[in-house]
Coordinates of C-alpha atoms in Angstrom, one line a residue:
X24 CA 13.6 1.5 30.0
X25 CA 17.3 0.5 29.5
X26 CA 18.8 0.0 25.9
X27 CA 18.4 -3.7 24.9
X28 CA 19.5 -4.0 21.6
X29 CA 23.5 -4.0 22.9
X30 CA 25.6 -2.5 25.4
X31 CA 26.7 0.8 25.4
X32 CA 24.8 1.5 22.7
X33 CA 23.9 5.7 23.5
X34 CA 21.6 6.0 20.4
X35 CA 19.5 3.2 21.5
X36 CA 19.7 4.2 24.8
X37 CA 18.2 7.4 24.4
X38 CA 15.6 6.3 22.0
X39 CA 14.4 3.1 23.6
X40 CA 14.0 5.5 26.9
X41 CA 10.7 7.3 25.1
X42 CA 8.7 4.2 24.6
X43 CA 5.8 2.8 26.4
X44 CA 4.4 -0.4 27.1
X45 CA 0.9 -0.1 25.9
X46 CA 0.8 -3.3 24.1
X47 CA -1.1 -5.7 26.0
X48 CA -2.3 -9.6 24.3
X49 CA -5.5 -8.8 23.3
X50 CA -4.2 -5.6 21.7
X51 CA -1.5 -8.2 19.7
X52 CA -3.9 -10.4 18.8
X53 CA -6.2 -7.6 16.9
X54 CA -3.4 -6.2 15.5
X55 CA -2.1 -9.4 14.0
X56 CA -5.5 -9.9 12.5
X57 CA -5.7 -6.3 11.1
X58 CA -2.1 -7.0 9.7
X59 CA -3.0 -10.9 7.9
X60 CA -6.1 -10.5 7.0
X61 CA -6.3 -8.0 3.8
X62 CA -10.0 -8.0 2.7
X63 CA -8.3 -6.4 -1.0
X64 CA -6.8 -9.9 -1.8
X65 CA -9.5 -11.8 -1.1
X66 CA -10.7 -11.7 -4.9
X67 CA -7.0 -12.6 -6.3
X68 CA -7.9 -15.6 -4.7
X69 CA -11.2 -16.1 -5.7
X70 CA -11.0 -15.5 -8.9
X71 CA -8.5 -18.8 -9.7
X72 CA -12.3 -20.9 -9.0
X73 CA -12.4 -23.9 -6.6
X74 CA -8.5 -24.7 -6.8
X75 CA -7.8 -21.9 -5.1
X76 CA -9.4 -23.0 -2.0
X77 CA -7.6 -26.4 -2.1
X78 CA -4.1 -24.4 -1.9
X79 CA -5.1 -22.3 0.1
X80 CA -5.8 -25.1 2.6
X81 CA -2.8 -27.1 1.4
X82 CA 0.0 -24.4 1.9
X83 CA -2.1 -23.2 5.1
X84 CA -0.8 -26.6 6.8
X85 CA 2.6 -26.7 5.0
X86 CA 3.1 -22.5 5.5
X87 CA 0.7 -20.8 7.5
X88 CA 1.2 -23.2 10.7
X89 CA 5.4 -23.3 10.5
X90 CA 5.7 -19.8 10.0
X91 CA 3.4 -18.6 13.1
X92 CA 5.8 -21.6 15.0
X93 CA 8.8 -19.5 13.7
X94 CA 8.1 -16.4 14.7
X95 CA 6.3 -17.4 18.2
X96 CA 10.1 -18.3 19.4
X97 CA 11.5 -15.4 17.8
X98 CA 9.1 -12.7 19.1
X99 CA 9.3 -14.5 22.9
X100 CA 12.8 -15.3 22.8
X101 CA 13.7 -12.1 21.5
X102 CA 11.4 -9.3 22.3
X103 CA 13.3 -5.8 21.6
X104 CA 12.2 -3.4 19.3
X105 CA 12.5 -3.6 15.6
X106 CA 11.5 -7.3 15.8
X107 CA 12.3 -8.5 12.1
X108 CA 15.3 -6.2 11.5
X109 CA 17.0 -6.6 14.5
X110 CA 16.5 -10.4 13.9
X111 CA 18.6 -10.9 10.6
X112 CA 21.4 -8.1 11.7
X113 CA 22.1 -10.2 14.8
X114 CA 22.0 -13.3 12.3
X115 CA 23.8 -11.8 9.6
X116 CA 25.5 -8.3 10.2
X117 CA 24.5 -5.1 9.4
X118 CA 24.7 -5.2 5.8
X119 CA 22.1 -8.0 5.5
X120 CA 19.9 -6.2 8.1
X121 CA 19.9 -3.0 6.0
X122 CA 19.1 -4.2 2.8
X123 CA 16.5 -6.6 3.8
X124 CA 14.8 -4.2 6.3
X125 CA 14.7 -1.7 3.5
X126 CA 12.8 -4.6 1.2
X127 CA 10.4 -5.2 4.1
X128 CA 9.7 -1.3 4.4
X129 CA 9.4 0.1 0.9
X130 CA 6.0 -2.7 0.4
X131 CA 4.3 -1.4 2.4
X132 CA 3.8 2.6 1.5
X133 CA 4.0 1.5 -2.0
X134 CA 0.9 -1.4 -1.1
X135 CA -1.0 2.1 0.7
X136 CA -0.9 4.3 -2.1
X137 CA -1.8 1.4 -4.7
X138 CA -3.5 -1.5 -4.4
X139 CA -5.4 -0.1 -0.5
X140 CA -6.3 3.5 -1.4
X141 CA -7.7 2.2 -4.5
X142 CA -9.6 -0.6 -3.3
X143 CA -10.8 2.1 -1.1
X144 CA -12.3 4.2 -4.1
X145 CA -13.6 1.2 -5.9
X146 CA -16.3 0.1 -3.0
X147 CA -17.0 3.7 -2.1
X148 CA -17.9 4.1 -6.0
X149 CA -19.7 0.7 -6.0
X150 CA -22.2 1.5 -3.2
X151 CA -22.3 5.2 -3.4
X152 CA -21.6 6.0 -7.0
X153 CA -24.1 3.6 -8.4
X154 CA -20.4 1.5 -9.9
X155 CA -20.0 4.6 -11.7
X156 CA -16.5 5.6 -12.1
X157 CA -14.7 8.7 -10.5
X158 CA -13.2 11.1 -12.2
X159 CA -9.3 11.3 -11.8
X160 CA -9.5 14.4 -9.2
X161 CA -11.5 12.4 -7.3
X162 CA -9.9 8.9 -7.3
X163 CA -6.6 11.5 -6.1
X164 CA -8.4 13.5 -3.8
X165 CA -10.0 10.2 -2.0
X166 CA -6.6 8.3 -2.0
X167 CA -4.5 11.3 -0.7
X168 CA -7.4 11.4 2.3
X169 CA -7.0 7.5 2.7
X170 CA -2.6 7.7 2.6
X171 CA -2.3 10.5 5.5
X172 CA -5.4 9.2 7.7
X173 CA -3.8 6.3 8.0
X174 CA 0.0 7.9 8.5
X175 CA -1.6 9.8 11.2
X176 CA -2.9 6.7 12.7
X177 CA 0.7 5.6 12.9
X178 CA 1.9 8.5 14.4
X179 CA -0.7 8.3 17.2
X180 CA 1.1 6.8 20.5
X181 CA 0.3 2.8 20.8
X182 CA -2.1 3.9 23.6
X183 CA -4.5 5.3 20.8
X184 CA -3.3 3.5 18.1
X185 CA -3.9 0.5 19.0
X186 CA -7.6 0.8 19.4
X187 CA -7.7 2.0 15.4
X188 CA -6.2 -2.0 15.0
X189 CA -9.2 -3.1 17.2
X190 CA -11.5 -0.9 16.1
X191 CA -10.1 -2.7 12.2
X192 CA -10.4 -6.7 13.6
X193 CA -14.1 -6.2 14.4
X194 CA -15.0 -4.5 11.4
X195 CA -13.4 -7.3 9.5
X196 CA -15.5 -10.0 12.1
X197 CA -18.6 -7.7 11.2
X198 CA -18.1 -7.2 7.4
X199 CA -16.8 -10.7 7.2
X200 CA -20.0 -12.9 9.5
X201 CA -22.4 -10.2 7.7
X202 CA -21.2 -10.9 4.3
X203 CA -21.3 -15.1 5.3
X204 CA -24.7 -15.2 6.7
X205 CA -26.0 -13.6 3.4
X206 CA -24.5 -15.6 1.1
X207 CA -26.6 -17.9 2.7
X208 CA -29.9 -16.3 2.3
X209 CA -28.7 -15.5 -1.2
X210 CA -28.1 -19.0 -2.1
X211 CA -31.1 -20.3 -0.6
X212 CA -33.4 -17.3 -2.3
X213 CA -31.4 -17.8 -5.8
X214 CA -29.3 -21.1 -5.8
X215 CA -26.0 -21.4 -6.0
X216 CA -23.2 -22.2 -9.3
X217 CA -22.6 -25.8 -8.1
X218 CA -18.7 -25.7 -8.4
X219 CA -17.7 -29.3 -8.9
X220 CA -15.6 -31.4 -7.6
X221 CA -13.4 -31.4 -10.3
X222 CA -12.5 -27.5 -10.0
X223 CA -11.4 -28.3 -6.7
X224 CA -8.2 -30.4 -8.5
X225 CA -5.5 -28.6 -7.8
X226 CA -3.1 -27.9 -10.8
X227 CA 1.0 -26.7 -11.1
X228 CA -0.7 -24.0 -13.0
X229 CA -2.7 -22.9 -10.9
X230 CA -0.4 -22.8 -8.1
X231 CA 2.3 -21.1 -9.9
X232 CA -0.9 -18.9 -10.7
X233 CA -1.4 -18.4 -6.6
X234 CA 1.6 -19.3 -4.8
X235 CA 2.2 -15.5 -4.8
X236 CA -0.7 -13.9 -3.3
X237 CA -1.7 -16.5 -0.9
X238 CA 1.8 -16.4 1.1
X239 CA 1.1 -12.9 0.7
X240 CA -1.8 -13.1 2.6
X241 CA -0.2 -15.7 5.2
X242 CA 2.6 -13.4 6.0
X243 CA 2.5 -11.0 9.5
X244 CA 3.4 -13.1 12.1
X245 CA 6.2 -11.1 12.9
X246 CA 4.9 -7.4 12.8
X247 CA 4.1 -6.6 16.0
X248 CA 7.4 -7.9 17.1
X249 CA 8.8 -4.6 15.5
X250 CA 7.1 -2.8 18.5
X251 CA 8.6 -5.5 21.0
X252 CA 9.8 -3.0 23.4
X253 CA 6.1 -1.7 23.5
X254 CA 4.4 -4.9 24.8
X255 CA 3.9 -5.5 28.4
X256 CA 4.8 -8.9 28.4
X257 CA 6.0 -10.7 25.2
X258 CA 7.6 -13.8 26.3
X259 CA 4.1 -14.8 27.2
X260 CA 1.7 -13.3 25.1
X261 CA 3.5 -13.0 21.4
X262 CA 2.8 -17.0 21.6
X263 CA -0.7 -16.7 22.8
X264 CA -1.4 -14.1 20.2
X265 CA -0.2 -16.0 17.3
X266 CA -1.8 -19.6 17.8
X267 CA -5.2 -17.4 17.9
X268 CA -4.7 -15.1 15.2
X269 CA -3.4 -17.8 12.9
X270 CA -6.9 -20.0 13.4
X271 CA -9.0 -16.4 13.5
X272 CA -7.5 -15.6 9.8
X273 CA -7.9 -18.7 8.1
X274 CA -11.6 -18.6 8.9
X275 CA -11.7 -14.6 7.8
X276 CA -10.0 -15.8 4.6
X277 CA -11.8 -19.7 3.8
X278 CA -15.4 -18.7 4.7
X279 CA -15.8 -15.3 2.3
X280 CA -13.2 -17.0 -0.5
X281 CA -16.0 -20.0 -0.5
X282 CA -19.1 -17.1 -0.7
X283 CA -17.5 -15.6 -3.5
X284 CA -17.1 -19.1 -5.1
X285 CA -20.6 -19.6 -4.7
X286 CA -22.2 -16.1 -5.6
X287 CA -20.4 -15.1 -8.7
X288 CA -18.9 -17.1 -11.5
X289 CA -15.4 -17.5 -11.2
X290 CA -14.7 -16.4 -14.8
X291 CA -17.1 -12.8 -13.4
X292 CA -14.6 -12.3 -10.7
X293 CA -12.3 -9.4 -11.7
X294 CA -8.8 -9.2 -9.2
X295 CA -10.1 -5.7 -8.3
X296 CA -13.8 -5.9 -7.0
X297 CA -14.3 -9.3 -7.0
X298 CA -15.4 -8.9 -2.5
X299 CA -17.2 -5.6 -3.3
X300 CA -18.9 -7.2 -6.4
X301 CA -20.0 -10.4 -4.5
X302 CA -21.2 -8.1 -1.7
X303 CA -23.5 -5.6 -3.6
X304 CA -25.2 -9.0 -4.9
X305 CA -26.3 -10.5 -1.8
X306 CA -26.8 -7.9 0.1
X307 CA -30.1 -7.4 -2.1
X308 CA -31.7 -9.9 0.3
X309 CA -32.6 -6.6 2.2
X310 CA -33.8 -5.4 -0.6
X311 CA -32.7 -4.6 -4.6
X312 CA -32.4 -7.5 -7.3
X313 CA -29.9 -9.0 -9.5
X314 CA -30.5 -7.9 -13.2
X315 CA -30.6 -10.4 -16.0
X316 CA -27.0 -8.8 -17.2
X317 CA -25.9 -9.2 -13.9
X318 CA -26.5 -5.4 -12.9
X319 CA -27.2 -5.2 -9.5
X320 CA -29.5 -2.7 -7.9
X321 CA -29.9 -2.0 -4.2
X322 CA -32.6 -0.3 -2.5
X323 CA -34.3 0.7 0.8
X324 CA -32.5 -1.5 3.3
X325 CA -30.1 -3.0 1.3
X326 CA -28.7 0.2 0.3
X327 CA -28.5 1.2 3.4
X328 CA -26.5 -2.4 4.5
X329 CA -24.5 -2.0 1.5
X330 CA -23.3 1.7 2.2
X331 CA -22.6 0.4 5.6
X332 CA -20.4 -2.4 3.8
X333 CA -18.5 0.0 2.0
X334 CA -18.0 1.6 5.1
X335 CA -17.1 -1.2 6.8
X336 CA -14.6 -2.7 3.2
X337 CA -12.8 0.9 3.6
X338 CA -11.9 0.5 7.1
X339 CA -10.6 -2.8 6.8
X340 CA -8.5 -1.8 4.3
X341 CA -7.1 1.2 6.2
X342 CA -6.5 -0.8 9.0
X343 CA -4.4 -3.5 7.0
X344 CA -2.3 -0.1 5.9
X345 CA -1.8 1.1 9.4
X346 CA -1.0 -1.8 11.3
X347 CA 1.9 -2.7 8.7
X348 CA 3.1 0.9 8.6
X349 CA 2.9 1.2 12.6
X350 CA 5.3 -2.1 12.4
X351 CA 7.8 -1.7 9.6
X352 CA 8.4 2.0 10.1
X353 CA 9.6 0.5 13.8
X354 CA 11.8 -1.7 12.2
X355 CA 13.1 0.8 10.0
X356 CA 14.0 3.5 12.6
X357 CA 15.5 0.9 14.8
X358 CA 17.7 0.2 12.2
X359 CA 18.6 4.0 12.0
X360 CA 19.6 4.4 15.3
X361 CA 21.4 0.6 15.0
X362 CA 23.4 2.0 12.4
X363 CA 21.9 0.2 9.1
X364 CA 20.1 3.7 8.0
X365 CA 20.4 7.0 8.3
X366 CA 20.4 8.4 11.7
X367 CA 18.3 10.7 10.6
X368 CA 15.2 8.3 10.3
X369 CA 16.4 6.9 13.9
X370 CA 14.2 9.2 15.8
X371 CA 11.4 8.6 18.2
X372 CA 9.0 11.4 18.7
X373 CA 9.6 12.4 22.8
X374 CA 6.4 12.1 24.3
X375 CA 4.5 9.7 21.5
X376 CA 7.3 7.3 21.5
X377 CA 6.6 7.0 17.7
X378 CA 8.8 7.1 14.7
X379 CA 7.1 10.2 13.2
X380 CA 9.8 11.0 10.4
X381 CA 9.7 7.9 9.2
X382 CA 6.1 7.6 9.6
X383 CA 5.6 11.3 7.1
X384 CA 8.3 9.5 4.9
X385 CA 6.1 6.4 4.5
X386 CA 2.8 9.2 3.0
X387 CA 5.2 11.0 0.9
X388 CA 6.6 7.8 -1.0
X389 CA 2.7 6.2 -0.7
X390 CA 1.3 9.9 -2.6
X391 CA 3.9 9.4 -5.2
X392 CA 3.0 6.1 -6.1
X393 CA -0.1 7.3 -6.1
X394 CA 0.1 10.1 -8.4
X395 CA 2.4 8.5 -10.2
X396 CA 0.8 5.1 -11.1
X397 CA -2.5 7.1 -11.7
X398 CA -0.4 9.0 -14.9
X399 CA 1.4 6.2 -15.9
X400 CA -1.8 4.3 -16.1
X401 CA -4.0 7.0 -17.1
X402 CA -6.6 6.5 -14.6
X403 CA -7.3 2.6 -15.2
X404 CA -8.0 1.3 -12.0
X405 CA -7.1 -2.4 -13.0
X406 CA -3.8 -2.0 -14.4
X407 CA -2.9 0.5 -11.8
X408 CA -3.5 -2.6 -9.3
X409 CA -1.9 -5.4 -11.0
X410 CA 1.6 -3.6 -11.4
X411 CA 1.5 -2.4 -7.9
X412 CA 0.7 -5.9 -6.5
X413 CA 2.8 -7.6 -8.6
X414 CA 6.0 -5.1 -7.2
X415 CA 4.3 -5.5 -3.3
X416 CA 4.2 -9.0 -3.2
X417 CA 7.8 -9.6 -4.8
X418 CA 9.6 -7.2 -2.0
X419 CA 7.7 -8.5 0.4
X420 CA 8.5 -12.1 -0.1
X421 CA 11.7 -11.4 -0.7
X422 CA 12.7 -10.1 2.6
X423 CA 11.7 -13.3 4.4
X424 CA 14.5 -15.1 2.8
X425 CA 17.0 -13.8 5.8
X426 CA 14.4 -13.3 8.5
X427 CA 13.1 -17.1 8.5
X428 CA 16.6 -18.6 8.4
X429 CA 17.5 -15.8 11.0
X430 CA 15.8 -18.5 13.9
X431 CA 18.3 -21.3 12.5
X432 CA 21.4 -19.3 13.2
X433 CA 20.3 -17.7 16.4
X434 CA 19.4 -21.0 17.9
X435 CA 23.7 -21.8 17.0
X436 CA 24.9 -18.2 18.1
X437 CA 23.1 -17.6 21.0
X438 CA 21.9 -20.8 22.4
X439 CA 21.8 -19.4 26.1
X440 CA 19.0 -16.9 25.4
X441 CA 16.0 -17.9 27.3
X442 CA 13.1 -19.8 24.5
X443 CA 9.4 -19.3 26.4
X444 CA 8.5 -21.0 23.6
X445 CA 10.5 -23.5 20.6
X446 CA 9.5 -24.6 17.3
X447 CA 9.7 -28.0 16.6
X448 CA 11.4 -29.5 14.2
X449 CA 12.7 -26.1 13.4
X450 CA 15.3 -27.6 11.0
X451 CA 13.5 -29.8 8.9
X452 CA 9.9 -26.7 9.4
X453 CA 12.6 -24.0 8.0
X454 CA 14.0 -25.8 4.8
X455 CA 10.6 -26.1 4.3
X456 CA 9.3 -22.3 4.5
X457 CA 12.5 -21.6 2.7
X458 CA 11.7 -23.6 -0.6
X459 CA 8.3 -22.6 -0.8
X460 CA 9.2 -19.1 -0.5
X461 CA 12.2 -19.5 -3.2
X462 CA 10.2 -21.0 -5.5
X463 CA 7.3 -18.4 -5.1
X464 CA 9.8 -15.6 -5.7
X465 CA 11.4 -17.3 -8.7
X466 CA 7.6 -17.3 -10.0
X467 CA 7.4 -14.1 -9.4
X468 CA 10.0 -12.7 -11.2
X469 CA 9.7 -15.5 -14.0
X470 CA 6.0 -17.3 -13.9
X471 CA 6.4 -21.0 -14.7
X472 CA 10.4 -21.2 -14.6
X473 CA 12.0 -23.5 -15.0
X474 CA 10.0 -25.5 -16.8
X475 CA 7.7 -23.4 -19.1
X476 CA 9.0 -20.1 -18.9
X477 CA 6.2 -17.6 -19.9
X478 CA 4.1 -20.2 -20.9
X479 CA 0.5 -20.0 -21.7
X480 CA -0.6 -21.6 -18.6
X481 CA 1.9 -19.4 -16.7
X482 CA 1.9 -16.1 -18.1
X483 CA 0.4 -13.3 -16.4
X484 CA -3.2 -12.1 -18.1
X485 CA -2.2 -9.0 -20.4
X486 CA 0.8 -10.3 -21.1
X487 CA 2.2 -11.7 -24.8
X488 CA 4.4 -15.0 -25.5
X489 CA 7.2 -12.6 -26.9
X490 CA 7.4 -10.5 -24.0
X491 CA 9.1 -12.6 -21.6
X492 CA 11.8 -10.3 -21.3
X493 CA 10.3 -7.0 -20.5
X494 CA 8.2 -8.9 -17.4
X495 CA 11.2 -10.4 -16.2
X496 CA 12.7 -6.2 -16.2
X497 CA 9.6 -5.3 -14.9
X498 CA 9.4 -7.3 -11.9
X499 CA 13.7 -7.6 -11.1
X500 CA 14.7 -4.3 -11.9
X501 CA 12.8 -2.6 -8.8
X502 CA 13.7 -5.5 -6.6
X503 CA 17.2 -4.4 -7.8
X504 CA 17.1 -1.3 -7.2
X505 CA 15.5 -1.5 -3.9
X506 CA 18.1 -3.7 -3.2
X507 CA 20.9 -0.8 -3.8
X508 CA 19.4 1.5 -1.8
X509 CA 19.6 -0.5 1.2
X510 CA 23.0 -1.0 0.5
X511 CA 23.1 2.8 0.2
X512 CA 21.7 3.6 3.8
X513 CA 23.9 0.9 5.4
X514 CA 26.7 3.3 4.1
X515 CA 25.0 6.0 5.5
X516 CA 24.5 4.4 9.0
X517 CA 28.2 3.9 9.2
X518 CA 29.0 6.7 11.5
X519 CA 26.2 5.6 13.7
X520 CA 27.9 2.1 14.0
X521 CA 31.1 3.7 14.5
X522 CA 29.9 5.4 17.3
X523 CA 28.0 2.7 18.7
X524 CA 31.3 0.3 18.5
X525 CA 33.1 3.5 20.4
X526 CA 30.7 3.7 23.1
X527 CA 30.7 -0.1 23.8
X528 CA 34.4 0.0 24.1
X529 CA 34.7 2.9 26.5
X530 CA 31.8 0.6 28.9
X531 CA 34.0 -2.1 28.8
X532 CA 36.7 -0.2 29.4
X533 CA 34.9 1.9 32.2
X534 CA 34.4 -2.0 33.7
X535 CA 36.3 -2.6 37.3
X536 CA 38.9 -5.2 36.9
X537 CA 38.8 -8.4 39.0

């Protein structure tokens, strides 16, 4: 392979010369259901009653479409490796590459070692702890197991690896149709709650409530575009991949959100095992009942279904961690060995052709957030995933604001580059994207701004009317501070840019003259 992310460049050179192309379209589109489709949000969504399936559909049409449009043309038109990084530094210079590829990284071991590994531990102690509690040891001994399995999967070469994404799709089409087709046995055995039209209303409240998480869950697109070099053919099946993928995860996320609706009351669904919950009730159509306190008891068969759905909840969850760490640990060691990050992290392992220190970097920071949200929080499960989600989805979001407008700019700086495929009414589709995504990060940071501030139909659950102030710390200062430290490895990459710059000027230099 010859360097491709600019001339001369040595470093890229010798590290884009140990990668494979493995990644074929089928093997994209698995991965980018693996990566949108996260099984441990499902319930966040849930649990806001029938309005939540209205937005979900609303900002599908207004969101969902015009970013898999976006990053169609992107990904085709510009296929090297490191996708979304390499994206915004050609856009916007170095600086802007390094702290928003550092913004898109940090989620995602921070999102394995808190909200995944425990989601993990909650459905294995659902179905095979009778929804008795672990101890701490174990909840750390199970999550520690869950971080490195999955940083192991990433290390793997994309000719294994990617079969631990398939492998993931079908478990979530499995777990998924299984789970569907019993809510409707269930509801014809038990009846269902009759949601009304009128919880279907959508409300400002209730988006404010759920702008967050659901473009949190629409958001992927783009990942395997960090392995771009790695695909066989990009300009053709990146496209292909998407417009399937995006209709495949609507349908993973609409059909169970509607189960959920209908099997559990939406005041009964808890953010943390709201899916598990709903499962362990209707899988007793194979065999357990539903107590009149709403205990649930499994036996013969359907403990047997409902250990394989536990099973089946655990993998899908693993899978979401991988596929995001396989892509964003790309992006960040491309941007070592582009000079927006330590060098050091700008290593691809010689014969797996992946980035394996940054890979064992990813598990360290993921078992630190681990242990240390499990002191900090003493063990509760449920606040441990509420502060962890709350600081995912906010970095997360965040980093789009340069990668969407990155297609606006590239279209005016390099119009020459062949487009396999355009977006329409890019202009007009971006401004769009771009306000949603502003205002969901404003209501992040500060729920109901500007117009009721910390209200009561905007503040977060847990929270008091006087405590506007330490939220709004809470949720800016890591954003902030995330924020300095990509600053602090653009500093660090600058020898590697200075070198790069020397070595394009000696090729152009080395040029015959006409």
């Amino acid at each position: 392979m010859t360097a491709t992310i600019e001339p001369g460049s040595a470093p890229a050179a010798e590290e884009s010369a140990k990668l494979q192309r493995h990644f074929g379209r089928f093997d994209i589109l698995f991965f980018l259901i693996c990566t949108i489709v996260g099984v441990d949000t499902i319930a966040s969504v849930a649990g806001a009653g029938g309005e939540a399936f209205t937005w979900m559909v609303v900002l599908a049409v207004v969101f969902f479409v015009p970013q898999a449009l976006l990053f169609a043309e992107l990904g085709s038109a510009f296929p090297q490796e490191g996708g979304p990084y390499l994206w915004t530094r050609m856009a916007f210079g170095h600086l802007a590459g390094a702290i928003n590829n550092f913004l898109y990284w940090v989620t995602n071991p921070v999102w394995l070692g808190g909200t995944l590994a425990i989601s993990a531990v909650v459905a294995l102690q659902t179905f095979f702890n009778d929804g008795a509690d672990f101890g701490t040891p174990a909840v750390l001994a199970i999550s520690v197991v869950f971080i490195w399995v999955a940083v192991l999967a990433a290390v793997l070469s994309f000719r294994i690896g990617k079969w631990i994404t398939t492998v993931g799709a079908f478990a979530r089409f499995v777990l998924l149709g299984l789970f569907t087709v019993c809510v409707v046995v269930y509801a014809s055995q038990h009846g269902v709650h009759g949601l009304g039209a009128s919880s279907f209303l959508p409300t400002m409240g209730g988006f404010v409530a759920l702008v967050g998480v659901l473009l949190f869950n629409y958001v992927g697109f783009e990942l395997p575009s960090a392995a771009g070099e790695e695909m066989r053919d990009p300009k053709r099946d990146v496209p292909f991949a998407i417009a399937r993928s995006a209709v495949a995860s609507f349908l993973l996320y609409a059909i169970p959100i509607l189960g959920i609706l209908l099997v559990i009351p939406a005041d009964n669904v808890t953010n943390f095992g709201g899916l598990v919950d709903a499962m362990k009730s209707v899988f007793t159509v194979f065999g357990g009942s539903v107590g009149a306190d709403g205990t649930v008891t499994l036996t013969g068969l359907g403990q047997v279904v409902g250990d394989l759905g536990a099973i089946l909840f655990v993998l899908c969850v693993l899978t979401s961690g991988v596929t995001w760490i396989m892509g964003s640990d790309r992006a960040l060691a491309v941007s070592g060995y582009d000079g927006a990050a330590p060098r050091f992290l700008g290593v691809l392992h010689s014969t797996l052709g992946t980035p394996v220190r940054v890979n064992v970097f990813s598990g360290i920071i993921s078992t630190l957030v681990l242990v240390l949200a499990q002191v900090i929080t003493q063990g509760s499960a449920a606040k441990f995933f509420g502060a962890v989600l709350g600081v995912t989805i906010s970095t997360t979001l965040v980093s789009y604001l340069l990668i969407y407008p990155a297609l606006w700019k590239l279209r005016r700086t390099r119009p020459d580059v062949p487009r396999p495929f355009r977006m329409p009414y890019h202009r007009v589709l971006t401004v769009v994207l771009m306000a949603l995504l502003a205002f969901t990060v404003v209501q992040l940071i500060a729920p109901g701004a500007p117009f009721a501030w910390f209200g009561d139909d905007y503040r977060p659950d847990g929270w008091k009317a006087g405590e506007a102030g330490l939220y709004l710390a809470t949720e800016l200062v890591p954003v902030l501070v995330f924020i300095g430290v990509g600053v602090l490895f653009w500093w660090l990459g600058a020898p590697t840019r200075r070198a790069n710059a020397a070595a394009e000027r000696a090729a152009h230099e080395a040029l015959p003259v006409e």
